[in-house]
Coordinates of C-alpha atoms in Angstrom, one line a residue:
M8 CA 3.3 -16.0 2.0
C9 CA 0.0 -17.2 3.7
C10 CA -1.1 -14.7 6.3
T11 CA -4.0 -13.1 8.1
K12 CA -4.7 -9.5 9.1
S13 CA -4.7 -10.3 12.8
C14 CA -1.4 -12.1 12.8
G15 CA 1.3 -10.1 14.6
P16 CA 4.3 -12.0 13.1
C17 CA 2.7 -11.6 9.6
K18 CA 2.4 -7.9 10.0
K19 CA 5.9 -7.7 11.3
F20 CA 7.3 -9.7 8.4
E21 CA 5.2 -8.2 5.6
P22 CA 7.6 -5.3 4.7
T23 CA 10.6 -7.7 4.7
F24 CA 8.6 -10.1 2.5
A25 CA 7.8 -7.2 0.0
L26 CA 11.4 -6.1 -0.2
F27 CA 12.6 -9.7 -0.5
A28 CA 10.1 -10.4 -3.3
E29 CA 11.2 -7.2 -5.1
S30 CA 14.9 -8.0 -4.9
N31 CA 14.3 -11.6 -6.1
K32 CA 11.7 -11.0 -8.8
D33 CA 14.0 -12.2 -11.5
N34 CA 14.4 -15.6 -9.8
A35 CA 10.9 -16.3 -8.5
L36 CA 7.3 -15.2 -8.3
F37 CA 6.1 -14.2 -4.9
V38 CA 2.4 -14.3 -3.9
K39 CA 0.8 -13.2 -0.7
I40 CA -2.4 -15.0 0.3
N41 CA -4.5 -13.3 2.9
A42 CA -6.8 -15.9 4.4
D43 CA -9.1 -13.1 5.7
E44 CA -10.0 -11.9 2.2
G45 CA -12.4 -13.8 -0.1
E46 CA -12.8 -16.1 2.9
D47 CA -14.0 -19.3 1.3
E48 CA -11.6 -19.3 -1.7
F49 CA -8.5 -18.4 0.3
K50 CA -9.4 -20.6 3.2
A51 CA -9.8 -23.5 0.8
L52 CA -6.4 -22.6 -0.8
C53 CA -4.7 -22.5 2.5
S54 CA -6.3 -25.8 3.4
D55 CA -5.1 -27.3 0.1
L56 CA -1.6 -26.1 0.9
N57 CA -1.8 -27.6 4.3
V58 CA -1.4 -24.3 6.1
R59 CA -2.2 -24.6 9.7
D60 CA -0.3 -21.6 11.2
V61 CA 0.6 -18.3 9.7
P62 CA 2.7 -16.9 8.4
A63 CA 3.5 -19.9 6.2
F64 CA 5.5 -20.2 3.1
R65 CA 5.4 -22.7 0.2
L66 CA 7.7 -23.1 -2.7
F67 CA 6.7 -24.4 -6.1
R68 CA 8.7 -25.2 -9.3
G69 CA 6.9 -25.9 -12.5
G70 CA 3.6 -26.1 -10.6
D71 CA 4.8 -28.7 -8.2
E72 CA 5.4 -28.0 -4.5
I73 CA 8.9 -28.3 -3.3
K74 CA 8.3 -30.2 0.0
E75 CA 11.5 -29.0 1.6
P76 CA 11.8 -26.8 3.5
Q77 CA 8.3 -26.5 4.9
L78 CA 8.6 -22.9 5.9
R79 CA 6.7 -22.0 8.9
L80 CA 7.6 -19.4 11.4
C81 CA 6.7 -17.8 14.6
A82 CA 7.8 -14.4 16.0
P83 CA 11.2 -15.6 17.2
G84 CA 12.0 -17.0 13.8
L85 CA 11.5 -13.9 11.8
K86 CA 15.2 -13.1 11.5
N87 CA 15.9 -16.5 9.9
V88 CA 13.1 -16.8 7.5
E89 CA 14.6 -14.5 4.8
K90 CA 17.9 -16.5 4.9
T91 CA 15.9 -19.7 4.7
L92 CA 13.8 -18.4 1.8
R93 CA 16.9 -17.2 -0.1
S94 CA 18.7 -20.6 0.4
A95 CA 15.6 -22.5 -0.7
I96 CA 15.1 -20.4 -3.8
H97 CA 18.7 -20.6 -4.9
A98 CA 18.7 -24.3 -4.3
H99 CA 15.8 -24.8 -6.8
I100 CA 16.4 -22.2 -9.6

């Protein structure tokens, strides 16, 4: 999950992300990247991942990005992102 401290939807989704990561830790590694911390390094990483809006999600398998789905969301989409993440993870494990 790529996020910032000032992002309202990021803050709202963070507890759900933490619970989702914990409940799926046997199937995937979950990482939260805060673009506000270590500014240059994390901003460069978000740029490399083509993150333009937050929160944003990227899936990788064997070090390669899984291009579908490009998980981006805004406040109205918070309810569906967990379902989308779960489907994407199970499709690629």
